[in-house]
Every structure is written in C-alpha cells, then in structure tokens.
PDB file of C-alpha atoms and ligand atoms in Angstrom:
ATOM      1  CA  MET A 220       0.000   0.000   0.000  1.00  0.00           C
ATOM      2  CA  SER A 221       1.221   3.506  -0.731  1.00  0.00           C
ATOM      3  CA  GLU A 222       1.973   5.719   2.246  1.00  0.00           C
ATOM      4  CA  SER A 223      -1.062   7.903   1.539  1.00  0.00           C
ATOM      5  CA  ASN A 224      -3.357   4.849   1.681  1.00  0.00           C
ATOM      6  CA  GLN A 225      -2.095   4.084   5.195  1.00  0.00           C
ATOM      7  CA  LEU A 226      -3.031   7.623   6.248  1.00  0.00           C
ATOM      8  CA  GLU A 227      -6.446   7.592   4.609  1.00  0.00           C
ATOM      9  CA  ILE A 228      -9.464   6.339   6.575  1.00  0.00           C
ATOM     10  CA  PRO A 229     -12.368   5.519   4.250  1.00  0.00           C
ATOM     11  CA  GLY A 230     -15.203   8.002   4.637  1.00  0.00           C
ATOM     12  CA  VAL A 231     -13.233   9.891   7.311  1.00  0.00           C
ATOM     13  CA  VAL A 232      -9.841  11.054   5.966  1.00  0.00           C
ATOM     14  CA  THR A 233      -9.138  11.447   2.254  1.00  0.00           C
ATOM     15  CA  LEU A 234      -5.873  12.764   0.809  1.00  0.00           C
ATOM     16  CA  THR A 235      -6.381  14.645  -2.419  1.00  0.00           C
ATOM     17  CA  THR A 236      -5.186  17.569  -4.504  1.00  0.00           C
ATOM     18  CA  GLY A 237      -6.581  20.960  -3.560  1.00  0.00           C
ATOM     19  CA  GLU A 238      -6.194  24.503  -4.844  1.00  0.00           C
ATOM     20  CA  GLY A 239      -3.026  25.255  -6.747  1.00  0.00           C
ATOM     21  CA  GLY A 240      -2.235  21.552  -6.955  1.00  0.00           C
ATOM     22  CA  LEU A 241      -1.353  21.500  -3.245  1.00  0.00           C
ATOM     23  CA  ARG A 242      -1.981  18.277  -1.287  1.00  0.00           C
ATOM     24  CA  LYS A 243      -4.693  18.381   1.327  1.00  0.00           C
ATOM     25  CA  ALA A 244      -6.498  16.141   3.767  1.00  0.00           C
ATOM     26  CA  VAL A 245     -10.300  16.243   3.683  1.00  0.00           C
ATOM     27  CA  ILE A 246     -11.833  15.167   6.994  1.00  0.00           C
ATOM     28  CA  ARG A 247     -15.380  14.234   7.890  1.00  0.00           C
ATOM     29  CA  SER A 248     -16.440  13.534  11.467  1.00  0.00           C
ATOM     30  CA  PRO A 249     -19.992  12.836  12.711  1.00  0.00           C
ATOM     31  CA  ARG A 250     -20.326  16.484  13.795  1.00  0.00           C
ATOM     32  CA  SER A 251     -18.073  18.459  11.433  1.00  0.00           C
ATOM     33  CA  SER A 252     -15.839  18.589   8.405  1.00  0.00           C
ATOM     34  CA  ALA A 253     -12.440  20.143   7.760  1.00  0.00           C
ATOM     35  CA  GLU A 254      -9.700  20.594   5.189  1.00  0.00           C
ATOM     36  CA  ILE A 255      -5.990  20.771   6.033  1.00  0.00           C
ATOM     37  CA  TYR A 256      -3.267  21.507   3.486  1.00  0.00           C
ATOM     38  CA  LEU A 257       0.147  19.912   4.000  1.00  0.00           C
ATOM     39  CA  HIS A 258       1.481  23.318   2.919  1.00  0.00           C
ATOM     40  CA  GLY A 259       1.892  25.004   6.277  1.00  0.00           C
ATOM     41  CA  ALA A 260      -0.152  22.223   7.963  1.00  0.00           C
ATOM     42  CA  HIS A 261      -2.763  24.840   7.230  1.00  0.00           C
ATOM     43  CA  VAL A 262      -6.308  24.257   8.479  1.00  0.00           C
ATOM     44  CA  ALA A 263      -8.157  25.886   5.587  1.00  0.00           C
ATOM     45  CA  ALA A 264     -11.728  24.987   6.578  1.00  0.00           C
ATOM     46  CA  PHE A 265     -13.732  23.797   9.556  1.00  0.00           C
ATOM     47  CA  GLN A 266     -17.525  23.603   9.668  1.00  0.00           C
ATOM     48  CA  ARG A 267     -19.936  21.999  12.090  1.00  0.00           C
ATOM     49  CA  HIS A 268     -22.674  20.203  10.200  1.00  0.00           C
ATOM     50  CA  GLY A 269     -25.696  22.499   9.801  1.00  0.00           C
ATOM     51  CA  GLU A 270     -23.714  25.651  10.699  1.00  0.00           C
ATOM     52  CA  GLU A 271     -21.965  28.390   8.785  1.00  0.00           C
ATOM     53  CA  PRO A 272     -18.245  27.728   8.218  1.00  0.00           C
ATOM     54  CA  LEU A 273     -16.273  28.714  11.321  1.00  0.00           C
ATOM     55  CA  LEU A 274     -13.206  29.925   9.397  1.00  0.00           C
ATOM     56  CA  PHE A 275     -12.809  32.650   6.784  1.00  0.00           C
ATOM     57  CA  MET A 276     -10.895  31.994   3.548  1.00  0.00           C
ATOM     58  CA  SER A 277     -10.137  34.808   1.137  1.00  0.00           C
ATOM     59  CA  GLY A 278     -11.443  34.291  -2.379  1.00  0.00           C
ATOM     60  CA  SER A 279      -8.171  35.864  -3.531  1.00  0.00           C
ATOM     61  CA  SER A 280      -5.835  33.671  -1.499  1.00  0.00           C
ATOM     62  CA  ALA A 281      -2.731  32.302  -3.171  1.00  0.00           C
ATOM     63  CA  PHE A 282      -2.232  28.534  -3.053  1.00  0.00           C
ATOM     64  CA  ALA A 283       1.434  28.264  -3.989  1.00  0.00           C
ATOM     65  CA  PRO A 284       4.460  26.596  -2.384  1.00  0.00           C
ATOM     66  CA  ASP A 285       6.180  29.926  -1.712  1.00  0.00           C
ATOM     67  CA  LYS A 286       3.166  31.883  -0.436  1.00  0.00           C
ATOM     68  CA  PRO A 287       1.029  31.763   2.738  1.00  0.00           C
ATOM     69  CA  ILE A 288      -2.648  30.891   2.441  1.00  0.00           C
ATOM     70  CA  ARG A 289      -4.845  33.899   3.317  1.00  0.00           C
ATOM     71  CA  GLY A 290      -7.451  32.605   5.727  1.00  0.00           C
ATOM     72  CA  GLY A 291      -8.022  29.541   7.892  1.00  0.00           C
ATOM     73  CA  ILE A 292      -5.302  29.050  10.507  1.00  0.00           C
ATOM     74  CA  PRO A 293      -1.742  30.001   9.461  1.00  0.00           C
ATOM     75  CA  ILE A 294       0.905  28.635  11.859  1.00  0.00           C
ATOM     76  CA  ILE A 295       3.166  31.542  12.757  1.00  0.00           C
ATOM     77  CA  PHE A 296       6.601  30.231  13.876  1.00  0.00           C
ATOM     78  CA  PRO A 297       9.396  30.861  14.928  1.00  0.00           C
ATOM     79  CA  TRP A 298       8.875  34.632  14.819  1.00  0.00           C
ATOM     80  CA  PHE A 299       5.819  36.904  14.712  1.00  0.00           C
ATOM     81  CA  GLY A 300       5.716  39.915  12.394  1.00  0.00           C
ATOM     82  CA  GLY A 301       8.469  41.190  10.123  1.00  0.00           C
ATOM     83  CA  ARG A 302      12.168  40.274  10.276  1.00  0.00           C
ATOM     84  CA  GLU A 303      14.827  41.923   8.076  1.00  0.00           C
ATOM     85  CA  GLY A 304      15.420  39.890   4.932  1.00  0.00           C
ATOM     86  CA  MET A 305      13.183  37.048   6.116  1.00  0.00           C
ATOM     87  CA  PRO A 306       9.561  36.092   5.410  1.00  0.00           C
ATOM     88  CA  ALA A 307       7.008  37.837   7.627  1.00  0.00           C
ATOM     89  CA  HIS A 308       5.631  35.615  10.400  1.00  0.00           C
ATOM     90  CA  GLY A 309       8.363  32.980  10.052  1.00  0.00           C
ATOM     91  CA  PHE A 310       8.831  30.013   7.742  1.00  0.00           C
ATOM     92  CA  ALA A 311       6.441  27.398   9.169  1.00  0.00           C
ATOM     93  CA  ARG A 312       3.365  28.592   7.287  1.00  0.00           C
ATOM     94  CA  THR A 313       5.019  28.149   3.870  1.00  0.00           C
ATOM     95  CA  ALA A 314       6.843  24.897   4.654  1.00  0.00           C
ATOM     96  CA  GLU A 315       5.631  21.493   3.446  1.00  0.00           C
ATOM     97  CA  TRP A 316       4.737  19.636   6.655  1.00  0.00           C
ATOM     98  CA  GLU A 317       4.614  15.857   6.907  1.00  0.00           C
ATOM     99  CA  LEU A 318       1.390  14.106   7.889  1.00  0.00           C
ATOM    100  CA  GLY A 319       2.572  11.249  10.096  1.00  0.00           C
ATOM    101  CA  GLU A 320      -0.574   9.762  11.582  1.00  0.00           C
ATOM    102  CA  THR A 321      -4.357   9.841  11.295  1.00  0.00           C
ATOM    103  CA  THR A 322      -6.622   8.234  13.878  1.00  0.00           C
ATOM    104  CA  VAL A 323     -10.323   8.207  14.629  1.00  0.00           C
ATOM    105  CA  ARG A 324     -11.683   7.877  18.176  1.00  0.00           C
ATOM    106  CA  VAL A 325     -14.709   5.868  19.257  1.00  0.00           C
ATOM    107  CA  ASP A 326     -16.840   9.041  19.220  1.00  0.00           C
ATOM    108  CA  GLY A 327     -15.739   9.743  15.633  1.00  0.00           C
ATOM    109  CA  THR A 328     -13.340  12.558  16.503  1.00  0.00           C
ATOM    110  CA  VAL A 329     -10.457  12.563  14.017  1.00  0.00           C
ATOM    111  CA  CYS A 330      -6.844  13.330  14.978  1.00  0.00           C
ATOM    112  CA  LEU A 331      -4.146  14.241  12.474  1.00  0.00           C
ATOM    113  CA  ARG A 332      -0.511  14.599  13.510  1.00  0.00           C
ATOM    114  CA  PHE A 333       1.854  16.753  11.457  1.00  0.00           C
ATOM    115  CA  ALA A 334       5.593  17.388  11.792  1.00  0.00           C
ATOM    116  CA  LEU A 335       7.700  20.271  10.463  1.00  0.00           C
ATOM    117  CA  PRO A 336      10.685  18.617   8.707  1.00  0.00           C
ATOM    118  CA  ASP A 337      13.101  21.457   9.479  1.00  0.00           C
ATOM    119  CA  GLY A 338      12.242  23.514  12.579  1.00  0.00           C
ATOM    120  CA  GLY A 339      15.466  25.519  12.558  1.00  0.00           C
ATOM    121  CA  GLY A 340      16.783  24.093  15.841  1.00  0.00           C
ATOM    122  CA  PHE A 341      13.380  23.043  17.140  1.00  0.00           C
ATOM    123  CA  GLU A 342      11.368  19.845  16.824  1.00  0.00           C
ATOM    124  CA  VAL A 343       7.855  21.016  15.915  1.00  0.00           C
ATOM    125  CA  GLY A 344       4.737  18.892  15.970  1.00  0.00           C
ATOM    126  CA  TYR A 345       1.132  19.924  15.307  1.00  0.00           C
ATOM    127  CA  THR A 346      -1.935  17.881  16.169  1.00  0.00           C
ATOM    128  CA  VAL A 347      -5.344  18.831  14.773  1.00  0.00           C
ATOM    129  CA  THR A 348      -8.478  17.289  16.273  1.00  0.00           C
ATOM    130  CA  VAL A 349     -11.678  17.506  14.229  1.00  0.00           C
ATOM    131  CA  GLY A 350     -14.916  16.803  16.089  1.00  0.00           C
ATOM    132  CA  GLU A 351     -17.590  18.716  17.977  1.00  0.00           C
ATOM    133  CA  SER A 352     -14.984  21.493  18.083  1.00  0.00           C
ATOM    134  CA  LEU A 353     -11.594  22.082  16.469  1.00  0.00           C
ATOM    135  CA  GLY A 354      -8.561  21.281  18.611  1.00  0.00           C
ATOM    136  CA  LEU A 355      -5.075  22.562  17.787  1.00  0.00           C
ATOM    137  CA  GLU A 356      -1.897  21.568  19.634  1.00  0.00           C
ATOM    138  CA  LEU A 357       1.513  23.011  18.755  1.00  0.00           C
ATOM    139  CA  SER A 358       4.472  21.298  20.412  1.00  0.00           C
ATOM    140  CA  VAL A 359       7.955  22.861  20.227  1.00  0.00           C
ATOM    141  CA  ARG A 360      11.134  21.259  21.628  1.00  0.00           C
ATOM    142  CA  ASN A 361      14.560  22.851  21.672  1.00  0.00           C
ATOM    143  CA  THR A 362      16.901  20.338  20.002  1.00  0.00           C
ATOM    144  CA  GLY A 363      19.981  22.517  20.501  1.00  0.00           C
ATOM    145  CA  ASP A 364      22.572  22.646  23.305  1.00  0.00           C
ATOM    146  CA  GLU A 365      21.790  26.227  24.319  1.00  0.00           C
ATOM    147  CA  ASP A 366      18.717  28.205  25.379  1.00  0.00           C
ATOM    148  CA  ALA A 367      16.620  29.199  22.363  1.00  0.00           C
ATOM    149  CA  ASP A 368      13.793  31.741  21.943  1.00  0.00           C
ATOM    150  CA  PHE A 369      10.789  31.542  19.641  1.00  0.00           C
ATOM    151  CA  GLU A 370       7.432  33.170  19.041  1.00  0.00           C
ATOM    152  CA  SER A 371       4.386  31.248  17.880  1.00  0.00           C
ATOM    153  CA  CYS A 372       0.824  32.151  16.971  1.00  0.00           C
ATOM    154  CA  LEU A 373      -2.158  30.325  15.507  1.00  0.00           C
ATOM    155  CA  HIS A 374      -3.326  33.201  13.327  1.00  0.00           C
ATOM    156  CA  THR A 375      -6.985  32.170  13.086  1.00  0.00           C
ATOM    157  CA  TYR A 376      -9.323  33.906  10.624  1.00  0.00           C
ATOM    158  CA  PHE A 377     -12.948  33.607  11.782  1.00  0.00           C
ATOM    159  CA  LEU A 378     -15.916  34.045   9.418  1.00  0.00           C
ATOM    160  CA  VAL A 379     -18.455  36.564  10.694  1.00  0.00           C
ATOM    161  CA  SER A 380     -21.853  37.624   9.342  1.00  0.00           C
ATOM    162  CA  GLY A 381     -20.836  41.295   9.273  1.00  0.00           C
ATOM    163  CA  ILE A 382     -17.963  43.051  11.029  1.00  0.00           C
ATOM    164  CA  ASP A 383     -20.219  45.829  12.350  1.00  0.00           C
ATOM    165  CA  GLY A 384     -22.465  43.379  14.149  1.00  0.00           C
ATOM    166  CA  ILE A 385     -19.992  41.392  16.214  1.00  0.00           C
ATOM    167  CA  SER A 386     -18.411  41.961  19.609  1.00  0.00           C
ATOM    168  CA  ILE A 387     -15.391  40.310  21.203  1.00  0.00           C
ATOM    169  CA  THR A 388     -15.330  39.584  24.936  1.00  0.00           C
ATOM    170  CA  GLY A 389     -12.728  38.315  27.380  1.00  0.00           C
ATOM    171  CA  LEU A 390      -9.982  40.904  27.049  1.00  0.00           C
ATOM    172  CA  SER A 391     -11.162  43.720  29.338  1.00  0.00           C
ATOM    173  CA  ASP A 392      -8.507  45.048  31.754  1.00  0.00           C
ATOM    174  CA  THR A 393      -5.773  43.505  29.558  1.00  0.00           C
ATOM    175  CA  GLY A 394      -2.776  45.477  28.343  1.00  0.00           C
ATOM    176  CA  TYR A 395      -2.036  45.519  24.653  1.00  0.00           C
ATOM    177  CA  PHE A 396       0.284  47.052  22.079  1.00  0.00           C
ATOM    178  CA  ASP A 397      -1.769  48.886  19.470  1.00  0.00           C
ATOM    179  CA  LYS A 398       0.131  48.379  16.178  1.00  0.00           C
ATOM    180  CA  VAL A 399      -2.068  50.922  14.391  1.00  0.00           C
ATOM    181  CA  ARG A 400      -1.487  53.784  16.835  1.00  0.00           C
ATOM    182  CA  GLU A 401       1.904  52.374  17.912  1.00  0.00           C
ATOM    183  CA  VAL A 402       1.150  52.834  21.598  1.00  0.00           C
ATOM    184  CA  GLU A 403       0.775  50.638  24.662  1.00  0.00           C
ATOM    185  CA  ALA A 404      -2.819  50.705  25.927  1.00  0.00           C
ATOM    186  CA  LEU A 405      -5.233  49.044  28.344  1.00  0.00           C
ATOM    187  CA  GLU A 406      -8.433  47.400  27.162  1.00  0.00           C
ATOM    188  CA  THR A 407     -11.224  48.980  29.163  1.00  0.00           C
ATOM    189  CA  SER A 408     -14.189  47.681  27.178  1.00  0.00           C
ATOM    190  CA  PRO A 409     -15.822  44.364  28.058  1.00  0.00           C
ATOM    191  CA  TYR A 410     -17.184  44.286  24.497  1.00  0.00           C
ATOM    192  CA  ILE A 411     -14.670  45.051  21.735  1.00  0.00           C
ATOM    193  CA  ARG A 412     -16.294  46.232  18.530  1.00  0.00           C
ATOM    194  CA  ILE A 413     -14.469  46.653  15.210  1.00  0.00           C
ATOM    195  CA  GLU A 414     -15.057  50.117  13.728  1.00  0.00           C
ATOM    196  CA  GLY A 415     -11.781  50.649  11.863  1.00  0.00           C
ATOM    197  CA  GLU A 416      -8.398  48.954  11.400  1.00  0.00           C
ATOM    198  CA  VAL A 417      -7.592  46.952  14.535  1.00  0.00           C
ATOM    199  CA  ASP A 418      -4.195  45.357  15.123  1.00  0.00           C
ATOM    200  CA  ARG A 419      -3.659  44.672  18.830  1.00  0.00           C
ATOM    201  CA  VAL A 420      -1.265  42.338  20.625  1.00  0.00           C
ATOM    202  CA  TYR A 421      -2.743  41.603  24.058  1.00  0.00           C
ATOM    203  CA  SER A 422      -0.106  40.318  26.488  1.00  0.00           C
ATOM    204  CA  ASP A 423      -0.097  38.215  29.661  1.00  0.00           C
ATOM    205  CA  THR A 424      -3.535  36.813  29.001  1.00  0.00           C
ATOM    206  CA  ALA A 425      -4.682  33.208  29.104  1.00  0.00           C
ATOM    207  CA  ALA A 426      -8.329  34.260  28.987  1.00  0.00           C
ATOM    208  CA  VAL A 427     -11.098  32.609  27.035  1.00  0.00           C
ATOM    209  CA  VAL A 428     -12.178  34.922  24.214  1.00  0.00           C
ATOM    210  CA  GLU A 429     -15.635  34.822  22.629  1.00  0.00           C
ATOM    211  CA  ILE A 430     -16.974  36.361  19.435  1.00  0.00           C
ATOM    212  CA  GLU A 431     -20.689  37.152  19.609  1.00  0.00           C
ATOM    213  CA  ASP A 432     -22.236  37.117  16.139  1.00  0.00           C
ATOM    214  CA  PRO A 433     -25.979  37.882  16.232  1.00  0.00           C
ATOM    215  CA  GLY A 434     -26.123  37.808  12.415  1.00  0.00           C
ATOM    216  CA  PHE A 435     -25.176  34.119  12.400  1.00  0.00           C
ATOM    217  CA  GLY A 436     -26.915  33.616  15.756  1.00  0.00           C
ATOM    218  CA  ARG A 437     -23.752  32.050  17.142  1.00  0.00           C
ATOM    219  CA  LEU A 438     -21.124  32.448  19.805  1.00  0.00           C
ATOM    220  CA  ILE A 439     -17.574  31.411  18.865  1.00  0.00           C
ATOM    221  CA  ARG A 440     -15.445  30.384  21.857  1.00  0.00           C
ATOM    222  CA  ILE A 441     -11.652  30.283  21.837  1.00  0.00           C
ATOM    223  CA  GLU A 442     -10.057  28.477  24.802  1.00  0.00           C
ATOM    224  CA  LYS A 443      -6.315  28.026  25.195  1.00  0.00           C
ATOM    225  CA  THR A 444      -3.558  26.713  27.427  1.00  0.00           C
ATOM    226  CA  GLY A 445       0.167  27.398  27.081  1.00  0.00           C
ATOM    227  CA  SER A 446      -0.539  30.737  25.406  1.00  0.00           C
ATOM    228  CA  ASN A 447      -0.114  34.171  26.997  1.00  0.00           C
ATOM    229  CA  SER A 448      -0.757  36.391  23.970  1.00  0.00           C
ATOM    230  CA  THR A 449      -3.961  37.076  22.072  1.00  0.00           C
ATOM    231  CA  VAL A 450      -3.912  39.109  18.861  1.00  0.00           C
ATOM    232  CA  VAL A 451      -6.992  40.806  17.390  1.00  0.00           C
ATOM    233  CA  TRP A 452      -6.784  41.966  13.783  1.00  0.00           C
ATOM    234  CA  ASN A 453      -9.033  43.391  11.125  1.00  0.00           C
ATOM    235  CA  PRO A 454      -7.331  45.167   8.181  1.00  0.00           C
ATOM    236  CA  TRP A 455     -10.327  47.426   7.439  1.00  0.00           C
ATOM    237  CA  ILE A 456     -10.522  49.373   4.160  1.00  0.00           C
ATOM    238  CA  ALA A 457      -7.085  50.748   3.236  1.00  0.00           C
ATOM    239  CA  LYS A 458      -5.057  47.689   4.257  1.00  0.00           C
ATOM    240  CA  SER A 459      -7.580  45.382   2.541  1.00  0.00           C
ATOM    241  CA  ARG A 460      -7.022  47.280  -0.697  1.00  0.00           C
ATOM    242  CA  SER A 461      -3.247  46.969  -0.281  1.00  0.00           C
ATOM    243  CA  MET A 462      -3.292  43.161  -0.004  1.00  0.00           C
ATOM    244  CA  ALA A 463      -3.291  41.376  -3.392  1.00  0.00           C
ATOM    245  CA  ASP A 464      -4.469  38.114  -1.790  1.00  0.00           C
ATOM    246  CA  PHE A 465      -7.440  39.661   0.015  1.00  0.00           C
ATOM    247  CA  GLY A 466     -10.634  41.123  -1.464  1.00  0.00           C
ATOM    248  CA  ASP A 467     -11.299  44.828  -0.952  1.00  0.00           C
ATOM    249  CA  GLU A 468     -14.591  44.092   0.850  1.00  0.00           C
ATOM    250  CA  GLU A 469     -13.514  40.935   2.664  1.00  0.00           C
ATOM    251  CA  TYR A 470     -12.730  42.806   5.878  1.00  0.00           C
ATOM    252  CA  LEU A 471     -16.504  42.928   6.365  1.00  0.00           C
ATOM    253  CA  ARG A 472     -16.686  39.161   6.816  1.00  0.00           C
ATOM    254  CA  MET A 473     -13.722  38.269   8.989  1.00  0.00           C
ATOM    255  CA  VAL A 474     -11.877  38.920  12.192  1.00  0.00           C
ATOM    256  CA  CYS A 475      -8.635  37.348  13.384  1.00  0.00           C
ATOM    257  CA  VAL A 476      -8.443  36.285  17.029  1.00  0.00           C
ATOM    258  CA  GLU A 477      -5.037  34.693  17.329  1.00  0.00           C
ATOM    259  CA  SER A 478      -3.603  32.622  20.193  1.00  0.00           C
ATOM    260  CA  GLY A 479       0.139  32.486  20.732  1.00  0.00           C
ATOM    261  CA  ASN A 480       3.205  33.624  22.602  1.00  0.00           C
ATOM    262  CA  VAL A 481       4.591  36.739  20.956  1.00  0.00           C
ATOM    263  CA  ALA A 482       6.563  39.906  21.795  1.00  0.00           C
ATOM    264  CA  ARG A 483       7.009  40.105  25.586  1.00  0.00           C
ATOM    265  CA  ASN A 484       5.463  36.625  25.857  1.00  0.00           C
ATOM    266  CA  LYS A 485       8.012  34.981  23.565  1.00  0.00           C
ATOM    267  CA  ILE A 486       9.228  31.641  24.920  1.00  0.00           C
ATOM    268  CA  THR A 487      12.769  30.691  25.928  1.00  0.00           C
ATOM    269  CA  LEU A 488      13.440  26.946  26.032  1.00  0.00           C
ATOM    270  CA  ALA A 489      16.457  25.366  27.683  1.00  0.00           C
ATOM    271  CA  ALA A 490      18.266  22.656  25.712  1.00  0.00           C
ATOM    272  CA  GLY A 491      15.891  19.708  25.283  1.00  0.00           C
ATOM    273  CA  GLU A 492      12.950  21.558  26.864  1.00  0.00           C
ATOM    274  CA  ARG A 493       9.504  21.373  25.241  1.00  0.00           C
ATOM    275  CA  SER A 494       6.518  23.718  25.349  1.00  0.00           C
ATOM    276  CA  VAL A 495       2.985  22.916  24.217  1.00  0.00           C
ATOM    277  CA  MET A 496       0.239  25.345  23.270  1.00  0.00           C
ATOM    278  CA  LYS A 497      -3.343  24.087  22.956  1.00  0.00           C
ATOM    279  CA  VAL A 498      -6.230  25.983  21.425  1.00  0.00           C
ATOM    280  CA  GLU A 499      -9.809  24.803  21.141  1.00  0.00           C
ATOM    281  CA  VAL A 500     -12.288  26.689  18.989  1.00  0.00           C
ATOM    282  CA  GLY A 501     -15.966  25.880  19.057  1.00  0.00           C
ATOM    283  CA  SER A 502     -19.321  27.492  18.627  1.00  0.00           C
ATOM    284  CA  ARG A 503     -22.815  27.300  19.998  1.00  0.00           C
ATOM    285  CA  PRO A 504     -26.088  29.052  19.184  1.00  0.00           C
ATOM    286  CA  LEU A 505     -26.450  32.491  20.780  1.00  0.00           C
ATOM    287  CA  ALA A 506     -29.048  32.274  23.540  1.00  0.00           C
TER     288      ALA A 506
HETATM  289  O1  TA6 B 708      -1.642  39.306  13.360  1.00  0.00           O
HETATM  290  C1  TA6 B 708      -1.852  40.576  12.790  1.00  0.00           C
HETATM  291  C2  TA6 B 708      -0.728  40.855  11.793  1.00  0.00           C
HETATM  292  O2  TA6 B 708       0.523  40.823  12.439  1.00  0.00           O
HETATM  293  C3  TA6 B 708      -1.000  42.187  11.112  1.00  0.00           C
HETATM  294  O3  TA6 B 708      -0.048  43.161  11.468  1.00  0.00           O
HETATM  295  C4  TA6 B 708      -0.947  41.836   9.622  1.00  0.00           C
HETATM  296  O4  TA6 B 708       0.360  41.982   9.125  1.00  0.00           O
HETATM  297  C5  TA6 B 708      -1.402  40.370   9.666  1.00  0.00           C
HETATM  298  O5  TA6 B 708      -0.707  39.839  10.782  1.00  0.00           O
HETATM  299  C6  TA6 B 708      -1.219  39.593   8.402  1.00  0.00           C
HETATM  300  O6  TA6 B 708       0.140  39.382   8.158  1.00  0.00           O
HETATM  301  P1  TA6 B 708       0.521  38.642   6.748  1.00  0.00           P
HETATM  302  O7  TA6 B 708       2.017  38.502   6.785  1.00  0.00           O
HETATM  303  O8  TA6 B 708      -0.202  37.320   6.759  1.00  0.00           O
HETATM  304  O9  TA6 B 708      -0.005  39.540   5.678  1.00  0.00           O
END
C-alpha cells in the first residue's frame, strides 16, 4: 500500500489535490468537516454540520508553495511579524509539513498529527483534532545545546456575518500594544467592537475569548492553554485594498483572534525543553 493509503481512513480522511495543486487532507467527522493543506499544515476549513463555516478563507488567497494561504489558521513560527530579509511571520506557514498519523476515536473525533521537517533548531509537531470542536496543539522542543527563543501564533481567521455586528469579549482590563497607533494601551471595554483597522497584541492573558455574532446567531469560543498572547486583527478598508491576496470588501466578513506567545510573551526553552500550546475553537447558538 502507498503511504497515503495508510493515512487515509475511508469516509473519514481522504488525501487529495486541492487549490493550486497543493496536497490536502479532507476530513469528515460525525459532527463536522475540515480541510488541512500539508502546505503550512494549514487548516483551511472547519464547519460543524448544519452551521456556517467557522473559518474565513479569502477568495483571492494564493495557493502556492512559496506563499502563505490567506485565511483559515496560518501557523506563525518561529517569529511573529516582520524580520529583516526574512519572510514575515516565520517560515512554518510556507513549509511542506509531513502528515505522520491519522486516527479516529470511538466518538468519531479525528486526529491528524503533522511534523515540520526542518524547525530551525526546534522539533515542531502539530496535532489537529476535528470533532464537535476544532482542537489545535503546537508542540515545540529545543533540540539545541543552548537556550533558544521563539514566538508562535495560531493566526486564526474567523468568518463573521458582518464586522459591524460582532463583539469580542474576554480581554477587558488587559494590556495591549496597538500596532495601528503604535502605543501601549489598556483594554477597558468588556465588548470590543471593530469600527476601523484593529491590530492589537494583548499580552499576559490566558483568557477565554468569545466572538458574539448575532447575524449568524452564534457564539464562537476560543479556549487556550500554554498561550499568553492574544492578537486581534481586522485590516479594514485601506489595508484590505493593499493586499493582493485579500478582497477589498472581505474585511466585512472576517476577524482574526489569534492565540500564541509573541513579543514580551516569547518563549525561551532550555536545551531539550519542550513547550505545548493548545487551542480549542468551538461554537454554539447564541441564547
Ligand atoms: O496578526 C496581525 C498581523 O501581524 C497584522 O499586522 C498583519 O500583518 C497580519 O498579521 C497579516 O500578516 P501577513 O504577513 O499574513 O499579511
């Protein structure tokens, strides 16, 4: 049997060719479906049966070996943001990851385990669990002889019914760096609304964040462990127009709520030490 056949589970996990000729896994569980590209181990879609898709995907996204996918859940590693002469947000999201194992649990939940072939001094594993909710686990181990730093972020793009109708809770009284105004600030609002470009790195927070979307009649819940940073981003009008892989009006239908360890929350691992970040995203009807 070919390797791909060993990883396929009939009716549950299918390996096929997706956009741009990139390989992807198509997953179907009793409660949901998902698509994950090997390019970047990129979760491109997740949808609970009978619900709107949970994740946003730009209609203008590139699907090419040397470009990040615009939407879904890019894996940002080992740095967040720009770095002189290097790709923004690190190299993990444009690397070809290996799918090592697929399993299905008694309740039908599907687990897929990916590995980054070259983690630049780190051993990096990523486990995606597709079921009632979407589980993401990023494991990073320092394979060097010295301390090593890294930043990581699961840069999740959520689909919303309309950006002017949603509110984000869970970050009140949390400090953040406002990348638009380039100032440190304190979140004083229990309900964050998006009324312009928002690009905020909230630090020292392990809080659950929720996105209330009356238009879809749903509440999206983002729980995490091993993560002390939460990033909230919407490009709004001008930045949307400046991105070739993002539609001019697409800012109206998405918001990024990202879970990671970035900036002051970057992680330092001793030789051989491992850190694990877990994120679970789910949704339920709004009461
Ligand atoms: O997470 C927010 C952010 O850092 C923004 O500043 C914006 O650059 C966004 O990421 C998208 O970055 P990308 O490199 O994917 O265009």
